[in-house]
XYZ file of C-alpha atoms in Angstrom:
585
model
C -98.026 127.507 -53.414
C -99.644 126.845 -49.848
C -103.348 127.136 -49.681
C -105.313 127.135 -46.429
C -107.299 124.266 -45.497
C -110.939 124.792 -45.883
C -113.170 125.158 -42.855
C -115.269 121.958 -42.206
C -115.236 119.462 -39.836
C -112.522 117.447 -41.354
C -109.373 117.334 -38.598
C -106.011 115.947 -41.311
C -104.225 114.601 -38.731
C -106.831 112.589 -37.167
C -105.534 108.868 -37.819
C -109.638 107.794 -38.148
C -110.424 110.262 -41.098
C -113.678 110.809 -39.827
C -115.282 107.350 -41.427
C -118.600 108.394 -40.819
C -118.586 111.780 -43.128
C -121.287 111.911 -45.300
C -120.251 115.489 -47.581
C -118.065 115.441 -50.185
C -116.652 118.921 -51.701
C -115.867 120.289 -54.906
C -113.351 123.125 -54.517
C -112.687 125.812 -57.343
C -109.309 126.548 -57.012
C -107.880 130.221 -57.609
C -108.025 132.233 -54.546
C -111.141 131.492 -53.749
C -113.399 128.569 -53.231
C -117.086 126.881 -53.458
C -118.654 124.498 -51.673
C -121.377 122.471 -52.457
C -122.363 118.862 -50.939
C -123.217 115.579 -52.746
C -125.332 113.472 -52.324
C -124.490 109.592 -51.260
C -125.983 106.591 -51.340
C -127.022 104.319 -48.612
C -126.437 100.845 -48.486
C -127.747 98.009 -46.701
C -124.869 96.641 -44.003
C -124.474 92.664 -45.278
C -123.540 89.583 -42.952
C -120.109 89.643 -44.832
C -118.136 92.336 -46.585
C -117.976 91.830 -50.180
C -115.456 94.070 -52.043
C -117.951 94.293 -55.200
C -122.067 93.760 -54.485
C -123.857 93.181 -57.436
C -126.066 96.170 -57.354
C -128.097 95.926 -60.871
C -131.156 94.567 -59.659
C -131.271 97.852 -56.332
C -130.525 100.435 -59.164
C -133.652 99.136 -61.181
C -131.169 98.369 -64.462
C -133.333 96.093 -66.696
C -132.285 96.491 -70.237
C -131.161 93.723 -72.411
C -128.260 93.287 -74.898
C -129.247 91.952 -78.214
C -126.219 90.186 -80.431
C -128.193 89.068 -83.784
C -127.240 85.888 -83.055
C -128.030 83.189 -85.800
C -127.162 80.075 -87.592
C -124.918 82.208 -90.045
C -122.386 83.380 -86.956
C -121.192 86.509 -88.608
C -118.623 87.423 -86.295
C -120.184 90.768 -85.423
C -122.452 88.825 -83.339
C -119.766 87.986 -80.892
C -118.291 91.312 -80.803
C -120.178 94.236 -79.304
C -121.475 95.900 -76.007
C -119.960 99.048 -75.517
C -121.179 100.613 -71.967
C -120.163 104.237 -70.208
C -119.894 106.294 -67.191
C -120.918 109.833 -68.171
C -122.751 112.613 -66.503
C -124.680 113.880 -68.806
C -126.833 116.594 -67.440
C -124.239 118.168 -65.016
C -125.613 117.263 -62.117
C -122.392 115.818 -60.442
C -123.631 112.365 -60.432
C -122.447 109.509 -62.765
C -125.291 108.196 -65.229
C -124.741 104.767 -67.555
C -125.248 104.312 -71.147
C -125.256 101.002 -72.973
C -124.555 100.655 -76.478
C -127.353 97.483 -77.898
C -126.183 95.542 -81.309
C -128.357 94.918 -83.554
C -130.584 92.386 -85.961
C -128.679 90.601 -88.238
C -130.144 89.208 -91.708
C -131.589 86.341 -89.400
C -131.440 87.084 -85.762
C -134.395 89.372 -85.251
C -135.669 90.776 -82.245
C -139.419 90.527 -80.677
C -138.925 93.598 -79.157
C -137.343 97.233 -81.025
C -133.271 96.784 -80.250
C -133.032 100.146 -78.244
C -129.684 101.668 -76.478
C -130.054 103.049 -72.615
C -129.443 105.807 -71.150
C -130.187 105.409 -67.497
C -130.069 108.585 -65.275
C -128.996 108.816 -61.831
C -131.196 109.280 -59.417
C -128.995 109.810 -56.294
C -131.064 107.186 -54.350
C -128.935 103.941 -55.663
C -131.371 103.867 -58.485
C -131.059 104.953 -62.165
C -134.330 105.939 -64.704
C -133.579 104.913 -68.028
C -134.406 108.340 -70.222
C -132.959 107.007 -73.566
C -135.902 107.878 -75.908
C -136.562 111.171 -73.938
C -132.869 111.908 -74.646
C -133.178 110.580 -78.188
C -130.116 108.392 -78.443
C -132.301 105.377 -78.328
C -132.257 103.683 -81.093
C -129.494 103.456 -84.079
C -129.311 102.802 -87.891
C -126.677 100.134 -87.425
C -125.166 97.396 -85.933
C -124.166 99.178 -82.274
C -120.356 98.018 -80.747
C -118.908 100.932 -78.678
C -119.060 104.907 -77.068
C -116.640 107.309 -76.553
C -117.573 109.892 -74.761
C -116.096 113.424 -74.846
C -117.084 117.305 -74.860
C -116.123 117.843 -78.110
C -117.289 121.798 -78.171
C -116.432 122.314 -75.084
C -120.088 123.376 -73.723
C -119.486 121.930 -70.547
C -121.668 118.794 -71.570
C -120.503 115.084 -72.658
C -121.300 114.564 -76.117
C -121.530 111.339 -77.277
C -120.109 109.274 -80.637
C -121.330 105.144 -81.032
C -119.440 103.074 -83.244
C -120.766 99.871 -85.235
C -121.167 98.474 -88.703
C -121.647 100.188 -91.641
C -121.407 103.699 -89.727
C -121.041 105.250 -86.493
C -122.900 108.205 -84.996
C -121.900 111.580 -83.014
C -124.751 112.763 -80.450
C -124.425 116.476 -79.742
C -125.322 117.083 -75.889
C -128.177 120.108 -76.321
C -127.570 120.631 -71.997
C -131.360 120.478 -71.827
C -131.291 116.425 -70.786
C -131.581 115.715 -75.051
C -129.226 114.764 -77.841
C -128.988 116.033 -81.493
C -127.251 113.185 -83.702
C -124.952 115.630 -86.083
C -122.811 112.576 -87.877
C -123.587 114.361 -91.213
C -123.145 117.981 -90.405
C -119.856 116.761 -88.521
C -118.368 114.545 -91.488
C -117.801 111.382 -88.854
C -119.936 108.670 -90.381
C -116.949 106.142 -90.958
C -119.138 105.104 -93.635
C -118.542 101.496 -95.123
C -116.642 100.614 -91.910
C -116.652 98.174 -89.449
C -115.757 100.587 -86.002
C -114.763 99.259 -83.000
C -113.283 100.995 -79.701
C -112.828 104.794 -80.203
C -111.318 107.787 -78.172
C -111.176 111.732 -77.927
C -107.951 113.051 -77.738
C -106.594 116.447 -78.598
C -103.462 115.025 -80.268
C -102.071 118.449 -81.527
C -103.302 120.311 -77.976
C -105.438 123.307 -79.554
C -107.710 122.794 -76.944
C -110.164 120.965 -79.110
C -111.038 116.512 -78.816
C -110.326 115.363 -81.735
C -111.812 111.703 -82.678
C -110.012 108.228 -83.625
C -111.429 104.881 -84.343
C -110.067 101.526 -83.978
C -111.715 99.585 -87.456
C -111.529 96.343 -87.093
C -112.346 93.785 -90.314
C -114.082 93.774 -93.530
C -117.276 92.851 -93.048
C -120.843 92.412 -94.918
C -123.924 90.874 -93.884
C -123.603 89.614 -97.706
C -120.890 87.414 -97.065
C -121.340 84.192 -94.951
C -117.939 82.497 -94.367
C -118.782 78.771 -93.108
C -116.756 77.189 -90.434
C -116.940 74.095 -87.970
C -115.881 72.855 -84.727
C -116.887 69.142 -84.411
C -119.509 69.188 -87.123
C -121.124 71.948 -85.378
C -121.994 75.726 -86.573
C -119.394 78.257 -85.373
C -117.760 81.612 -85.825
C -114.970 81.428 -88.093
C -111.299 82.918 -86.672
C -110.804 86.372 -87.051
C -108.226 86.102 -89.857
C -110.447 84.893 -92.376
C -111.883 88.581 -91.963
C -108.776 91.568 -93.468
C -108.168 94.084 -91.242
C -108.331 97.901 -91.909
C -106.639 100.685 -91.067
C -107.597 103.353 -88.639
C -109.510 106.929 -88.862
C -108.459 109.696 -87.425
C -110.862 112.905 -87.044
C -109.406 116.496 -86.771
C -111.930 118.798 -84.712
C -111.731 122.177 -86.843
C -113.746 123.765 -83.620
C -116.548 124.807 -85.959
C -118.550 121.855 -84.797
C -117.286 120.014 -87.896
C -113.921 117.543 -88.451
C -111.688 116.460 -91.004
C -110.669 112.988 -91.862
C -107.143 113.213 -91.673
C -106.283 109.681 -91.498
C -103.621 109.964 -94.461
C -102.008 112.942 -93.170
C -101.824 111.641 -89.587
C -100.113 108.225 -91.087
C -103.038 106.311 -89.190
C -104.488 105.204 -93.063
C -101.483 102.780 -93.533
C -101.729 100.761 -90.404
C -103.937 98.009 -91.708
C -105.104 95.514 -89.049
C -107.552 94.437 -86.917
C -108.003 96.814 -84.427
C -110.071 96.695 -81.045
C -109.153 98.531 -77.896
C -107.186 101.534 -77.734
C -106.246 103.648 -74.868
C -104.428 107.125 -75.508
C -101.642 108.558 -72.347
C -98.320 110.548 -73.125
C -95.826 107.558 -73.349
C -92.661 109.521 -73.937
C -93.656 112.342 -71.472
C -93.128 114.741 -73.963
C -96.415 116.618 -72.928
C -97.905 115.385 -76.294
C -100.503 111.831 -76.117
C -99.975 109.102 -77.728
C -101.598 105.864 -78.711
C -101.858 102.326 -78.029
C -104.034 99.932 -80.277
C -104.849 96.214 -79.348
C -104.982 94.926 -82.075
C -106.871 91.288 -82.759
C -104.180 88.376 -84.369
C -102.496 91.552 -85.990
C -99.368 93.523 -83.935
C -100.342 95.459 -81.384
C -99.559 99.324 -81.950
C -97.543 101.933 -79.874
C -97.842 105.350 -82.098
C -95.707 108.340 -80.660
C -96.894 111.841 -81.628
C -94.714 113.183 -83.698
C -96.103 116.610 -82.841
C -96.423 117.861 -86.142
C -99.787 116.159 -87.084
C -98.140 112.652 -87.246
C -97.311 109.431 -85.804
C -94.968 106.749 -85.417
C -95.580 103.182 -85.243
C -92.840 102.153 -82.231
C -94.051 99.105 -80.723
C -91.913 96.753 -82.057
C -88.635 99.027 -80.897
C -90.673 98.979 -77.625
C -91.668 95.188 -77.591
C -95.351 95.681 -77.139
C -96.158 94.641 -80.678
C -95.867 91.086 -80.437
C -95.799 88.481 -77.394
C -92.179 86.915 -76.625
C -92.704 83.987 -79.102
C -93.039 87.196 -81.717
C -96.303 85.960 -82.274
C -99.178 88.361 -82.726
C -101.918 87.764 -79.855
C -105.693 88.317 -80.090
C -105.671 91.841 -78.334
C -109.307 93.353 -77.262
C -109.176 95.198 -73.874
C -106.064 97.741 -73.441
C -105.516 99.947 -70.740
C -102.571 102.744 -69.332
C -101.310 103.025 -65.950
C -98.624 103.192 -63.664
C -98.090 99.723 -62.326
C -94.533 100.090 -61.418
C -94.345 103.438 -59.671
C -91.797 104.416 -61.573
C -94.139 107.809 -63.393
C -94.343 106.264 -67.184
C -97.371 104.467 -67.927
C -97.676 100.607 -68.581
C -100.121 98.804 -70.282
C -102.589 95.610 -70.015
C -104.036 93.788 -73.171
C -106.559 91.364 -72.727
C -106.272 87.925 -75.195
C -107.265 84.727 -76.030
C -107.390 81.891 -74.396
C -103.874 79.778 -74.410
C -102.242 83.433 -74.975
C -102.795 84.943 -71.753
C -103.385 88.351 -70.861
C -100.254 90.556 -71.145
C -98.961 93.241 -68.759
C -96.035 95.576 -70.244
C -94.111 97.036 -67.608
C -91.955 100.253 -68.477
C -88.191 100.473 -68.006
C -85.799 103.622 -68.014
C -86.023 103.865 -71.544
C -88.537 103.175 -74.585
C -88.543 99.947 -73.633
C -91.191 97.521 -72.295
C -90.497 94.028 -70.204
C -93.259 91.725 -70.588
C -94.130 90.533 -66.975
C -97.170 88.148 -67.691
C -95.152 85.698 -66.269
C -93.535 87.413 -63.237
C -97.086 89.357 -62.313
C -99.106 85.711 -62.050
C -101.124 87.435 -64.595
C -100.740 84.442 -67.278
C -101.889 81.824 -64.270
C -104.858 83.582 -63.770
C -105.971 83.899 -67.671
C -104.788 80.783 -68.930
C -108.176 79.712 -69.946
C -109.597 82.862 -70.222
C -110.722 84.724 -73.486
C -110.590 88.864 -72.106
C -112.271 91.618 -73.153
C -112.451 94.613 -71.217
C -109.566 95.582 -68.804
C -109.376 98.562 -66.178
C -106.516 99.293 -63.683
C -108.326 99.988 -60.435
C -107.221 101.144 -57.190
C -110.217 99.236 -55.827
C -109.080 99.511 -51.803
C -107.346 102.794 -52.537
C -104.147 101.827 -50.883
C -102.070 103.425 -53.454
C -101.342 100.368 -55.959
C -103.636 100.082 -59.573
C -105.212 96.703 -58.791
C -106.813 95.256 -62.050
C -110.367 94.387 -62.866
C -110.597 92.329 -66.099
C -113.908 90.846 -67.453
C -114.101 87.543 -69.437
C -116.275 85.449 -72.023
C -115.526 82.636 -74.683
C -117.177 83.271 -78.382
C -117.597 79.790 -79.103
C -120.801 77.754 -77.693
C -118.791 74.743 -78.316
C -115.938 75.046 -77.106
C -116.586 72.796 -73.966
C -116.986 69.930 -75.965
C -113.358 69.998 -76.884
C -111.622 71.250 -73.463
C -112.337 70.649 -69.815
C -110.534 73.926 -68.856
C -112.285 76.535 -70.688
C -115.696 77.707 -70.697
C -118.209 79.156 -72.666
C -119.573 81.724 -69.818
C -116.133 82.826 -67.641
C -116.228 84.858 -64.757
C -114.537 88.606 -63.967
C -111.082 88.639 -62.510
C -110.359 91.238 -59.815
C -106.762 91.104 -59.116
C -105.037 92.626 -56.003
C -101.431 94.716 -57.047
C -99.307 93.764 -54.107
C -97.179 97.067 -54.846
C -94.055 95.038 -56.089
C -95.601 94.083 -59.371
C -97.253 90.718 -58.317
C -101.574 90.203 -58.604
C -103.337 88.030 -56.244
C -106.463 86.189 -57.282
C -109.290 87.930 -55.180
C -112.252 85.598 -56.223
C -112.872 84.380 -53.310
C -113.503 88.063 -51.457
C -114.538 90.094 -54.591
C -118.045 89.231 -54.207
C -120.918 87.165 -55.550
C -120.275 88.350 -59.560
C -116.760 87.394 -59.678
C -117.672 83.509 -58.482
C -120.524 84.121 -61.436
C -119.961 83.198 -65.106
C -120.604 85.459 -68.182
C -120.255 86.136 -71.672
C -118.762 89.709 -70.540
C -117.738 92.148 -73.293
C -117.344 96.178 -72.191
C -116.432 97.302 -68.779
C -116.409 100.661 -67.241
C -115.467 102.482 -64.353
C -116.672 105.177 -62.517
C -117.824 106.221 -58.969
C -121.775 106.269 -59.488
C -122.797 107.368 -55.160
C -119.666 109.718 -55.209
C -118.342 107.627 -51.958
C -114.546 107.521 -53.148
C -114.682 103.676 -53.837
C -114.767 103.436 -57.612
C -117.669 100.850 -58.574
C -117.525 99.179 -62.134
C -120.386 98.063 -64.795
C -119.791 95.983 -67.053
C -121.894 94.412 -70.284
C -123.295 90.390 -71.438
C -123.851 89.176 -74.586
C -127.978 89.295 -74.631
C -128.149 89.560 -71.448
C -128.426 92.285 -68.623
C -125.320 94.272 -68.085
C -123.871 94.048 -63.771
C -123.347 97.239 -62.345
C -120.827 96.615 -59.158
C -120.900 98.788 -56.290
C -117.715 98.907 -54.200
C -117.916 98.277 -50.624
C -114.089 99.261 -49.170
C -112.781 102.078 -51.582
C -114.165 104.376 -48.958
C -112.326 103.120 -45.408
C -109.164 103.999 -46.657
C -108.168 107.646 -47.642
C -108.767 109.325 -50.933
C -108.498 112.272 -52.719
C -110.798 113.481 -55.713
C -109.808 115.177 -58.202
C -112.409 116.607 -61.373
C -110.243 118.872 -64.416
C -112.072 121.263 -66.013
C -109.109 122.824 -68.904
C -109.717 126.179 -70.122
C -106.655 126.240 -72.324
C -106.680 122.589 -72.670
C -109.851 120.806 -73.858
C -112.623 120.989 -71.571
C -112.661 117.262 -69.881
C -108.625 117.798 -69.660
C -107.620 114.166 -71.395
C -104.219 114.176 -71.882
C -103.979 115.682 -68.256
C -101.062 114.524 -66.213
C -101.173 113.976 -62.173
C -98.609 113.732 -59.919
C -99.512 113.373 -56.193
C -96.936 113.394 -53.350
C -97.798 111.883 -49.812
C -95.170 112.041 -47.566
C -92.480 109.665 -49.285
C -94.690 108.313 -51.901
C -95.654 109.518 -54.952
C -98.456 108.527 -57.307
C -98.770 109.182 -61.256
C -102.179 109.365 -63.031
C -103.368 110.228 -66.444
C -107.309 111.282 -67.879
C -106.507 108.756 -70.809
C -108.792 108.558 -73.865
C -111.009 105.258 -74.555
C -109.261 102.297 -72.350
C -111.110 99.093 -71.811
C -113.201 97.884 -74.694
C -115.588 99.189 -76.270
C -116.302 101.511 -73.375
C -115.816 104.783 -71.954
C -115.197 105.807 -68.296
C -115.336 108.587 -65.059
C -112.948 111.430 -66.141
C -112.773 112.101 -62.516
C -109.138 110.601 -60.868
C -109.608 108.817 -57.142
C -106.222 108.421 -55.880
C -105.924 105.978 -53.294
C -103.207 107.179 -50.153
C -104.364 104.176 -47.973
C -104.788 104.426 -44.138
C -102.233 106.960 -43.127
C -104.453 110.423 -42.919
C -101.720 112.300 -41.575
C -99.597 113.036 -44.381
C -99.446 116.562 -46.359
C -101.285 115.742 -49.791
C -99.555 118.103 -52.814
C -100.324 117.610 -56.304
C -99.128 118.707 -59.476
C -101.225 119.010 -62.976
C -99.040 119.186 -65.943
C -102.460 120.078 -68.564
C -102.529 118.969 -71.643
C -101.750 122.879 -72.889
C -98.439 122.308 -71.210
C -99.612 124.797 -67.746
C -98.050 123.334 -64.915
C -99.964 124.225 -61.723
C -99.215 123.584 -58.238
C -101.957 121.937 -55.150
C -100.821 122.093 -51.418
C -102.433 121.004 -48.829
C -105.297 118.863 -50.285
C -107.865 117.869 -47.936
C -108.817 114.297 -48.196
C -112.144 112.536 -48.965
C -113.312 114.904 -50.877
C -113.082 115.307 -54.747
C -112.018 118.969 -55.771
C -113.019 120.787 -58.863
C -109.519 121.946 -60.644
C -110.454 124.600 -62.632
C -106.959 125.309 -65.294
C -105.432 128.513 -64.856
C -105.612 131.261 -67.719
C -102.562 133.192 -69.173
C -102.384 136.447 -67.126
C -105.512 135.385 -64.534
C -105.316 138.099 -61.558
C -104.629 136.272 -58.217
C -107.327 135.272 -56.607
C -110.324 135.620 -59.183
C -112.935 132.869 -58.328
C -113.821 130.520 -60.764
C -117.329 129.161 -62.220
C-alpha cells in the first residue's frame, strides 16, 4: 500500500535532511492522520563533540543508590539497581525510574532508602515525583523493574523485583500508582527476584509476567569468605539457584502462577538477565535467560503453554570450553543482518563477554573472538548490555556498562579494577566492534561500580541517550550528541489485537537495497527496562524510499510506504474488518 507523504516542510530527496528541524510527528496510520509536535531539548554547543555528554547534573538527577553494604557481604549487596525509561503519564516524553536496595541487618541508612521517579520536564530537566506517585518506598530489598501495560489502559504499569517479594504498581493515569501485588497474586513470596519481563507468550493480547530468581538467600545466613585475610563476598555457587516464575495474565487484573505448567519450575539455576524476541520466527516469543555460573537458557515456545530448553542444541548454553560463564546482562538483536536475532551476555572477568551470532539454522557461532569483543572485556566484570544504533547508520553498535564486586580485588591483579568504566563499541557492519573510548565522551574514560542500564530517547531528537545505575552512588544519565545528523525513522506500536505496548512486535524496514530487522523485546539489559519506541538508523543517504513491514504479535501483517524520515510515527494495529480509512485515536 502507497500512502501520500504528509504536508510539512520536509523535502525526501533533499541529500541535507533539513538538520535544523525542530518538529517531530506522530502519525496515526489508517487513512487518515494527526499531527502533533514535540517538544526538544536544547543543548549547549561544546568545544568538542562528544558522542555521549554526561547530562545528570543539567537534568537536576540527585538521588542516591543505597546497597546495605556491611561487614557480613551478603551477596545481595552487590547485586541490585534496576533503572527504566517509561512514560508514565502519556505525555510523549520519556521519564526515569530507579529501583533503590535496601538496609541490610547491618548496613543502615541515615536517610529513608526511597525509589525515584523523576518526571520529564521537556526543558532537559526531570522533577522527581516518586512519593506524589506513591512508588517511593518498598517493603524489601529493591533489584529490578519491568515495565509493561499489563491492562492495557494505555498507561505503563509497573512490577519491582527484590528479596523476599516483589511488587506490581497499577498506573491509576492520574500521575499515581496503586501497588495491587496481593489482589494480582505476583508477590514471588520467599524469593530472591532478579531481572523480569512482560511478554504475551500465548498472544491473547494480554502481558503476561516472568521472573528470573536467582539464589537462595536469607539475611539469617552469613556465609564467611576471604580474599587475602580480608572480608569479601563469597562466589555465587555457594548460594543454590532456583527456578523461574512464570505469571499468566487472566485479563481480570489478576494472574496465575503457572510456572509448572509452563515447564519454567524445573529449570533450577541462577538466573539474572533475560531478554524475550521470537527466535525461531514462528510468530510466537521466546526466551533467553543469563544465567550466573549455571547454563545459560534458550526456551522456544512451544505454543501450547510450554517451553523448551534448546540452548545447548543451539550452543548458547555454555562458552566453547563447555564451561558455564557468570551471565548478568543479555540482550536480542540483529547483529548480522541476516533477520534472526543474536544475542550478547555480559560475564565475569577472565570469561569475557559473549556475542552469539545466528546461522541458517538453530544454530549459534560464538564470535567473542572474531567481534574483538573478548579484547575489550578481558578484565571486565559486565552487567548491563544494550545493542544501540548510537550514530544511526544502520549497524546495532553496543553499549555495555561495567563494575567489579570485590573491593579487593586490586590487591591481587594489576589488570582489573574495582570501579571499571562503560564500553561503547562501534559495529563496523561486518561483525567487528571498535573500542570508542576515546570519542564516547567524558563517562566512558570514568570508572564505576555500574549495575542497570537503559535506553531510551528522553528530548525525542532521534539519537537514543542511555542511563545507567552505581552502586551507592548517583545513577549517569547520557545524552547523545550524533544520533540526530544522520537519518532516522521513529516508530511507536500501539496493538489493538496484540497487547497494548506491542512486545513481541516484529519490524522489517527496507531502504533501497538494505534492509533492517527490529524487535519490541521484553526485559533486556539487567535489571532494567527500556523505550518501547524503535529508532532505526538509515545513515546519511535521505533519498531512499523508506517501507516497513509490522508482523504484530497477533500475527496481522501490515504494510508502511513511503515513511517520512525524522520523525517517529504512531502505528496504530489494524482491527479485523476496520473500514478503509477510519482515523484512529
Amino acid at each position: 500500500m502507497v500512502r501520500p507523504p504528509l504536508r510539512s516542510s520536509y523535502n525526501p530527496t533533499d541529500k541535507k535532511c533539513h538538520r535544523a528541524l525542530r518538529q517531530l510527528f506522530f502519525i496515526s496510520l489508517g487513512g487518515f492522520f494527526s499531527v502533533t509536535s514535540l517538544a526538544l531539548f536544547q543543548h549547549a554547543p561544546s568545544s568538542r563533540t562528544e558522542i555521549f555528554t554526561d547530562a545528570t547534573e543539567q537534568a537536576g538527577i540527585v538521588w542516591r543508590h543505597f546497597s546495605g553494604e556491611s561487614s557480613d557481604r551478603f551477596l545481595i549487596e552487590a547485586m541490585g539497581g534496576g533503572v527504566a525509561f517509561m512514560d508514565f503519564d502519556g505525555d510523549g516524553l520519556q521519564d526515569l525510574f530507579f529501583v533503590n536496595g535496601g538496609e541490610t541487618p547491618r548496613g543502615k541508612s541515615d536517610v529513608p532508602v526511597r525509589n525515584a521517579l523523576y518526571h520529564n520536564l521537556s526543558n532537559g530537566k526531570f522533577e522527581d515525583v516518586a512519593v506524589k506517585a506513591g512508588v517511593d518506598r518498598l517493603e524489601f530489598y529493591g533489584m529490578g523493574v519491568a515495565v509493561g501495560d499489563f491492562d492495557n489502559d494505555g498507561f505503563p504499569d509497573l512490577y519491582v523485583t527484590g528479596f523476599p517479594s516483589s511488587a506490581l504498581f497499577h498506573n491509576n493515569g492520574d500521575g499515581t500508582f496503586t501497588d495491587i501485588t496481593h489482589h494480582a497474586g505476583v508477590k514471588n513470596a520467599g524469593r530472591w527476584a532478579a531481572g523480569a519481563a512482560w511478554f504475551d507468550f500465548d498472544r491473547d493480547g494480554y502481558l503476561d509476567l516472568v521472573i528470573a530468581n536467582y539464589a537462595r538467600f536469607s539475611f539469617d545466613e552469613i556465609k564467611k569468605c576471604e580474599l587475602n585475610g580480608v572480608r569479601t563476598y563469597c562466589e555465587q555457587k555457594a548460594y543454590p539457584g532456583m527456578p523461574l516464575t512464570l505469571y499468566h495474565n487472566n485479563g481480570d487484573g489478576t494472574f496465575t502462577d503457572v510456572s509448572e505448567k509452563s515447564g519454567l519450575a524445573k529449570l533450577v539455576g541462577r538466573a539474572l538477565g533475560l531478554v524475550t524476541v521470537d527466535v525461531n520466527d514462528d510468530g510466537w516469543p521466546d526466551l533467553f535467560v543469563a544465567r550466573d555460573a549455571s547454563p545459560n537458557l534458550l526456551l522456544l515456545n512451544k505454543r501450547d503453554g510450554t517451553f523448551e530448553d534448546s540452548a545447548i542444541d543451539a550452543d548458547v548454553a555454555y562458552d566453547l570450553r563447555g564451561v558455564a560463564k557468570a551471565g548478568m546482562g543479555v540482550d536480542a538483536g540483529d547483529v548480522n543482518g541476516d533477520g534472526k536475532p543474536d544475542f550478547v551476555v555480559t560475564n565475569f572477568n577472565d570469561e569475557y563477554h559473549s556475542l552469539f551470532v545466528s546461522t541458517s539454522s538453530l544454530l549459534y557461532i560464538d564470535q567473542t573472538v572474531r567481534s574483538r569483543l573478548a579484547a575489550y572485556t578481558k578484565s571486565y566484570v559486565g552487567w548491563g548490555a544494550h545493542f544501540i544504533d548510537y550514530d544511526n547508520d544502520g549497524n546495532l553498535d553496543l553499549l555495555i556498562v561495567n563494575g567489579h564486586i570485590n573491593r579487593v580485588v586490586e590487591t591481587t591483579r594489576v589488570d582489573v579494577k574495582y570501579q571499571e568504566p562503560p564500553l561503547l563499541l562501534h559495529h563496523d557492519g561486518k561483525g567487528v566492534f571498535r573500542n570508542m573510548r576515546e570519542e564516547a565522551g567524558s563517562a566512558f574514560q570514568s570508572a564505576y561500580r555500574a549495575r542497570g542500564l537503559a535506553i531510551g530517547d528522553f528530548d525525542n531528537d532521534g539519537g537514543v541517550d542511555a542511563v545507567f545505575t552505581r552502586l551507592d552512588g548517583r545513577p549517569v544519565l547520557l545524552h547523545n550528541n550524533v544520533g540526530q545528523n544522520d537519518s532516522w525513522l521513529g516508530l511507536q506500536l500501539q496493538g489493538t489485537k496484540s497487547n497494548r505496548d506491542a512486545i513481541g512486535a516484529k519490524i522489517t524496514v527496507e531502504t533501497g537495497k538494505r534492509k533492517l530487522v527490529r524487535w519490541i523485546t521484553g526485559g533486556a539489559s539487567y535489571l532494567s527496562s527500556h523505550d518501547k519506541r524503535v529508532v532505526i538508523g538509515v545513515g546519511d543517504d535521505c533519498s531512499v524510499a523508506v517501507n516497513a513491514e509490522i508482523r504484530w504479535p497477533s500475527g496481522t501483517i501490515q504494510q508502511l510506504s513511503r515513511l517520512e524520515l525524522k520523525r517517529y510515527h504512531k502505528v496504530v494495529e489494524p482491527t479485523v474488518n476496520e473500514p478503509a480509512g477510519r482515523k484512529r485515536k
